Amino acid sequence: MSEVWGADPVELDALAVRLTTSAERLDEIRSSSRRELVAPPWEGRDGEQFRNRWEAEGMRRLAAAATMLRSAGEVVRANADDQRRTSAGDGGTFGGGTGSGGSGAGAPGGPGAPRGGPADGPRTGPSGAPVPGAGYPDRIADTRTAMEDELAARRARLAELRDRLDHADGGPEEWFKDIVPLWDSDAEAIRAEMNDEERSIGRLEDLLSDPDRQFLKVDVEGDGRIIEVHGDLAGADHVAVFVPGMDTSIDSYTSRPHDYATNVFAEMRRIAAPGTNVAVVSFLDYNPPDLDWSLPLGAGEGRATEGAVNLSAFVGGLRDSGYPADAMSVIAHSYGSTVTGIALEHEGLGVSTVAVVGSPGLGDGVDDIADLGRSDVRVFAGRAEGVPLPGGSGDPVSWLPVHGEDPADAGFGAERFDTGSVSGHSGYFDDESTSLRNLALIALGEEPSLR
């Protein structure tokens, strides 16, 4: 019998799966804890302070732990691949494997099949150096599979609810419940649950209808959450993460905020040097406040703080996958800039540049760029010119900063770029605009035109 050298790659694959599953479980705990914290009718200062403290500390630590587990899983999986190559070269064998003809874990195509092998493309580039983000295509494929599974489960659940509803109306007497177990007299509650399932099914069907769309996260509960990739996240020369602002749900995302990111991606590709690969990530992994003009003075920063923790963890994952800071940037609109500012000040982002437009401020107490404490990050800011009066062209959000000073003010210290003829709060990403071009230049690490 041949001697076994090193670790058993099948066991390493299994360990990698367990580590990744544990990371996903922590993500689920974060999501469920968020829902639990807003459910109780705990009003007042103590409740708000507790929720803010949990979002700022507990959520951050859970996110960091999940990132560490996920990164450990990638390292273990890479070691399994290395072990296979080493053993194949010296004639060694693996204990516990099923052989080339097997169909169990470790076999090609089996449930424990290693990722990043020949079928998925190399993990190294032509020079032999690791490809940044090499694991993301697998995560994108896994997300789509999970969405398809969830869609099937929700359809089955909806059918079950319809059957229950058929038995819920028109029952003759209370004793009927003992004869027909599916009886449920609370028809109103069943209809409400059916409505929720139908909404979630519609969202999943819409997102899955285009096979070319790439998702890293989709949560169809409540207002919904989504992280979507435009371009190839594995081996891109420049990655821009776009953070949308107020009044963005998973439904409204598919209109303008989705267009914002696709427009940035298209403009980056248009003006980039030949052979330059770019990617843009739409990041809606937080619950922005609804757009209500009674809110700017009272929206608070609890949601921005939670978004900052998640944004920092996501960019940290990109960094762990091999992307250096000078290849990454964040572009943020409106309340998304508050998310980004809090991430910069309290979490750290590990990106080279940040560009914000239509900002209500980068966080309470951030009155100039020095308050961020991030001298290694270039901060660009833009806003529409003019005053936000009837017939005017100014951006009302920038004129009413409530989360620190407007970063586009001359005294703030950010590099203010030209937004051209943009008017109001929603035109910064319009096609063929000066604003869009400058945002793309910033994301490419080039110099925009400044004011």
mmCIF file of C-alpha atoms in Angstrom, residues 172-344:
data_model
loop_
_atom_site.group_PDB
_atom_site.id
_atom_site.type_symbol
_atom_site.label_atom_id
_atom_site.label_comp_id
_atom_site.label_asym_id
_atom_site.label_seq_id
_atom_site.Cartn_x
_atom_site.Cartn_y
_atom_site.Cartn_z
ATOM 1 C CA PRO A 172 -69.896 23.997 10.597
ATOM 2 C CA GLU A 173 -68.910 23.550 14.250
ATOM 3 C CA GLU A 174 -65.905 23.621 16.571
ATOM 4 C CA TRP A 175 -65.883 19.800 16.674
ATOM 5 C CA PHE A 176 -65.035 19.830 12.947
ATOM 6 C CA LYS A 177 -61.458 20.658 13.876
ATOM 7 C CA ASP A 178 -61.056 17.259 15.541
ATOM 8 C CA ILE A 179 -62.179 15.453 12.403
ATOM 9 C CA VAL A 180 -60.216 17.505 9.851
ATOM 10 C CA PRO A 181 -56.717 18.214 11.241
ATOM 11 C CA LEU A 182 -56.029 20.816 8.550
ATOM 12 C CA TRP A 183 -58.876 22.932 9.853
ATOM 13 C CA ASP A 184 -57.724 26.393 10.907
ATOM 14 C CA SER A 185 -60.320 28.970 11.770
ATOM 15 C CA ASP A 186 -57.838 31.874 11.567
ATOM 16 C CA ALA A 187 -58.311 32.509 7.852
ATOM 17 C CA GLU A 188 -57.083 36.084 8.137
ATOM 18 C CA ALA A 189 -53.726 34.965 9.510
ATOM 19 C CA ILE A 190 -53.389 32.369 6.754
ATOM 20 C CA ARG A 191 -54.095 34.962 4.075
ATOM 21 C CA ALA A 192 -51.476 37.281 5.582
ATOM 22 C CA GLU A 193 -48.884 34.504 5.491
ATOM 23 C CA MET A 194 -49.892 33.673 1.932
ATOM 24 C CA ASN A 195 -49.369 37.302 0.943
ATOM 25 C CA ASP A 196 -45.890 37.214 2.448
ATOM 26 C CA GLU A 197 -45.032 34.018 0.591
ATOM 27 C CA GLU A 198 -46.405 35.360 -2.695
ATOM 28 C CA ARG A 199 -44.345 38.526 -2.318
ATOM 29 C CA SER A 200 -41.186 36.526 -1.581
ATOM 30 C CA ILE A 201 -41.870 34.136 -4.464
ATOM 31 C CA GLY A 202 -42.369 37.060 -6.843
ATOM 32 C CA ARG A 203 -39.075 38.597 -5.746
ATOM 33 C CA LEU A 204 -37.166 35.351 -6.231
ATOM 34 C CA GLU A 205 -38.771 34.670 -9.608
ATOM 35 C CA ASP A 206 -37.892 38.173 -10.786
ATOM 36 C CA LEU A 207 -34.265 37.935 -9.678
ATOM 37 C CA LEU A 208 -33.784 34.428 -11.075
ATOM 38 C CA SER A 209 -35.400 35.234 -14.434
ATOM 39 C CA ASP A 210 -32.068 36.515 -15.798
ATOM 40 C CA PRO A 211 -29.475 33.712 -15.672
ATOM 41 C CA ASP A 212 -26.619 36.183 -16.098
ATOM 42 C CA ARG A 213 -27.268 38.106 -12.898
ATOM 43 C CA GLN A 214 -24.750 37.364 -10.152
ATOM 44 C CA PHE A 215 -25.775 37.434 -6.498
ATOM 45 C CA LEU A 216 -23.712 36.991 -3.375
ATOM 46 C CA LYS A 217 -26.638 37.508 -1.016
ATOM 47 C CA VAL A 218 -30.406 37.677 -1.383
ATOM 48 C CA ASP A 219 -32.823 37.974 1.534
ATOM 49 C CA VAL A 220 -36.437 38.385 0.431
ATOM 50 C CA GLU A 221 -37.876 38.839 3.930
ATOM 51 C CA GLY A 222 -39.191 42.254 4.961
ATOM 52 C CA ASP A 223 -37.683 45.088 2.933
ATOM 53 C CA GLY A 224 -35.121 42.609 1.662
ATOM 54 C CA ARG A 225 -31.376 42.662 1.203
ATOM 55 C CA ILE A 226 -29.204 42.020 -1.805
ATOM 56 C CA ILE A 227 -25.548 41.988 -2.828
ATOM 57 C CA GLU A 228 -25.119 41.798 -6.597
ATOM 58 C CA VAL A 229 -21.986 41.658 -8.720
ATOM 59 C CA HIS A 230 -21.582 43.379 -12.091
ATOM 60 C CA GLY A 231 -18.610 42.051 -14.023
ATOM 61 C CA ASP A 232 -16.133 39.355 -12.986
ATOM 62 C CA LEU A 233 -15.219 39.602 -9.328
ATOM 63 C CA ALA A 234 -12.419 37.051 -9.747
ATOM 64 C CA GLY A 235 -9.294 38.769 -11.010
ATOM 65 C CA ALA A 236 -10.680 42.284 -11.547
ATOM 66 C CA ASP A 237 -8.114 45.074 -11.658
ATOM 67 C CA HIS A 238 -10.533 47.480 -9.961
ATOM 68 C CA VAL A 239 -13.517 46.731 -7.718
ATOM 69 C CA ALA A 240 -16.013 49.443 -6.748
ATOM 70 C CA VAL A 241 -18.592 48.794 -4.021
ATOM 71 C CA PHE A 242 -21.743 50.894 -4.406
ATOM 72 C CA VAL A 243 -23.798 51.677 -1.272
ATOM 73 C CA PRO A 244 -27.323 53.070 -1.912
ATOM 74 C CA GLY A 245 -29.210 55.380 0.423
ATOM 75 C CA MET A 246 -32.646 56.037 1.900
ATOM 76 C CA ASP A 247 -35.836 54.469 0.599
ATOM 77 C CA THR A 248 -34.056 51.513 -0.992
ATOM 78 C CA SER A 249 -35.673 48.110 -0.542
ATOM 79 C CA ILE A 250 -35.075 44.957 -2.552
ATOM 80 C CA ASP A 251 -38.011 46.059 -4.735
ATOM 81 C CA SER A 252 -36.970 49.659 -5.352
ATOM 82 C CA TYR A 253 -33.357 48.484 -5.780
ATOM 83 C CA THR A 254 -34.283 46.881 -9.072
ATOM 84 C CA SER A 255 -35.078 50.324 -10.477
ATOM 85 C CA ARG A 256 -32.841 53.354 -9.914
ATOM 86 C CA PRO A 257 -30.246 52.112 -7.397
ATOM 87 C CA HIS A 258 -29.673 49.074 -9.604
ATOM 88 C CA ASP A 259 -29.225 51.428 -12.568
ATOM 89 C CA TYR A 260 -26.753 53.521 -10.571
ATOM 90 C CA ALA A 261 -24.405 50.561 -10.164
ATOM 91 C CA THR A 262 -24.802 49.288 -13.731
ATOM 92 C CA ASN A 263 -24.129 52.784 -15.062
ATOM 93 C CA VAL A 264 -20.930 53.058 -13.020
ATOM 94 C CA PHE A 265 -19.876 49.635 -14.289
ATOM 95 C CA ALA A 266 -20.586 50.549 -17.917
ATOM 96 C CA GLU A 267 -18.717 53.853 -17.591
ATOM 97 C CA MET A 268 -15.716 52.195 -15.954
ATOM 98 C CA ARG A 269 -15.525 49.710 -18.806
ATOM 99 C CA ARG A 270 -15.931 52.473 -21.368
ATOM 100 C CA ILE A 271 -13.067 54.643 -20.152
ATOM 101 C CA ALA A 272 -10.711 51.994 -18.735
ATOM 102 C CA ALA A 273 -7.503 51.193 -20.560
ATOM 103 C CA PRO A 274 -7.707 48.216 -22.959
ATOM 104 C CA GLY A 275 -7.364 44.918 -21.136
ATOM 105 C CA THR A 276 -8.456 46.355 -17.784
ATOM 106 C CA ASN A 277 -10.988 44.213 -15.947
ATOM 107 C CA VAL A 278 -13.462 45.950 -13.646
ATOM 108 C CA ALA A 279 -16.261 44.908 -11.308
ATOM 109 C CA VAL A 280 -18.929 46.798 -9.381
ATOM 110 C CA VAL A 281 -20.738 45.346 -6.372
ATOM 111 C CA SER A 282 -24.176 46.669 -5.396
ATOM 112 C CA PHE A 283 -24.235 46.470 -1.613
ATOM 113 C CA LEU A 284 -27.664 46.585 0.020
ATOM 114 C CA ASP A 285 -26.917 44.569 3.142
ATOM 115 C CA TYR A 286 -28.670 46.930 5.518
ATOM 116 C CA ASN A 287 -32.147 48.377 5.933
ATOM 117 C CA PRO A 288 -32.119 52.047 4.857
ATOM 118 C CA PRO A 289 -34.724 54.390 6.366
ATOM 119 C CA ASP A 290 -37.771 55.133 4.241
ATOM 120 C CA LEU A 291 -37.712 58.445 2.409
ATOM 121 C CA ASP A 292 -39.916 60.750 4.442
ATOM 122 C CA TRP A 293 -39.207 64.423 4.860
ATOM 123 C CA SER A 294 -40.094 64.103 8.528
ATOM 124 C CA LEU A 295 -37.120 61.740 8.902
ATOM 125 C CA PRO A 296 -33.998 63.740 8.044
ATOM 126 C CA LEU A 297 -34.052 65.258 11.532
ATOM 127 C CA GLY A 298 -34.796 61.976 13.263
ATOM 128 C CA ALA A 299 -33.722 59.013 11.132
ATOM 129 C CA GLY A 300 -30.869 58.285 13.521
ATOM 130 C CA GLU A 301 -27.775 56.242 12.782
ATOM 131 C CA GLY A 302 -28.718 52.811 14.092
ATOM 132 C CA ARG A 303 -29.355 51.474 10.592
ATOM 133 C CA ALA A 304 -26.244 53.171 9.235
ATOM 134 C CA THR A 305 -24.173 51.603 12.019
ATOM 135 C CA GLU A 306 -25.449 48.135 11.194
ATOM 136 C CA GLY A 307 -24.751 48.774 7.518
ATOM 137 C CA ALA A 308 -21.228 49.977 8.389
ATOM 138 C CA VAL A 309 -20.480 46.729 10.224
ATOM 139 C CA ASN A 310 -21.693 44.653 7.281
ATOM 140 C CA LEU A 311 -19.897 46.824 4.721
ATOM 141 C CA SER A 312 -16.629 46.549 6.606
ATOM 142 C CA ALA A 313 -17.007 42.774 6.857
ATOM 143 C CA PHE A 314 -17.768 42.478 3.138
ATOM 144 C CA VAL A 315 -14.790 44.583 2.061
ATOM 145 C CA GLY A 316 -12.696 42.630 4.555
ATOM 146 C CA GLY A 317 -13.726 39.472 2.732
ATOM 147 C CA LEU A 318 -12.545 40.967 -0.557
ATOM 148 C CA ARG A 319 -9.256 41.881 1.080
ATOM 149 C CA ASP A 320 -8.880 38.371 2.521
ATOM 150 C CA SER A 321 -9.462 36.963 -0.964
ATOM 151 C CA GLY A 322 -6.396 38.803 -2.241
ATOM 152 C CA TYR A 323 -7.564 42.263 -3.296
ATOM 153 C CA PRO A 324 -5.207 45.048 -2.158
ATOM 154 C CA ALA A 325 -6.550 48.383 -0.934
ATOM 155 C CA ASP A 326 -5.438 50.221 -4.063
ATOM 156 C CA ALA A 327 -7.677 47.975 -6.193
ATOM 157 C CA MET A 328 -10.828 48.773 -4.199
ATOM 158 C CA SER A 329 -13.066 51.795 -3.729
ATOM 159 C CA VAL A 330 -16.474 52.601 -2.256
ATOM 160 C CA ILE A 331 -19.042 54.824 -3.987
ATOM 161 C CA ALA A 332 -21.940 55.902 -1.791
ATOM 162 C CA HIS A 333 -25.122 57.869 -2.371
ATOM 163 C CA SER A 334 -27.181 59.773 0.206
ATOM 164 C CA TYR A 335 -27.617 57.858 3.497
ATOM 165 C CA GLY A 336 -25.227 55.269 2.075
ATOM 166 C CA SER A 337 -22.484 57.846 2.602
ATOM 167 C CA THR A 338 -23.340 57.891 6.313
ATOM 168 C CA VAL A 339 -22.962 54.101 6.327
ATOM 169 C CA THR A 340 -19.584 54.488 4.628
ATOM 170 C CA GLY A 341 -18.394 57.278 6.922
ATOM 171 C CA ILE A 342 -19.204 55.260 10.042
ATOM 172 C CA ALA A 343 -17.404 52.266 8.537
ATOM 173 C CA LEU A 344 -14.348 54.425 7.872
#
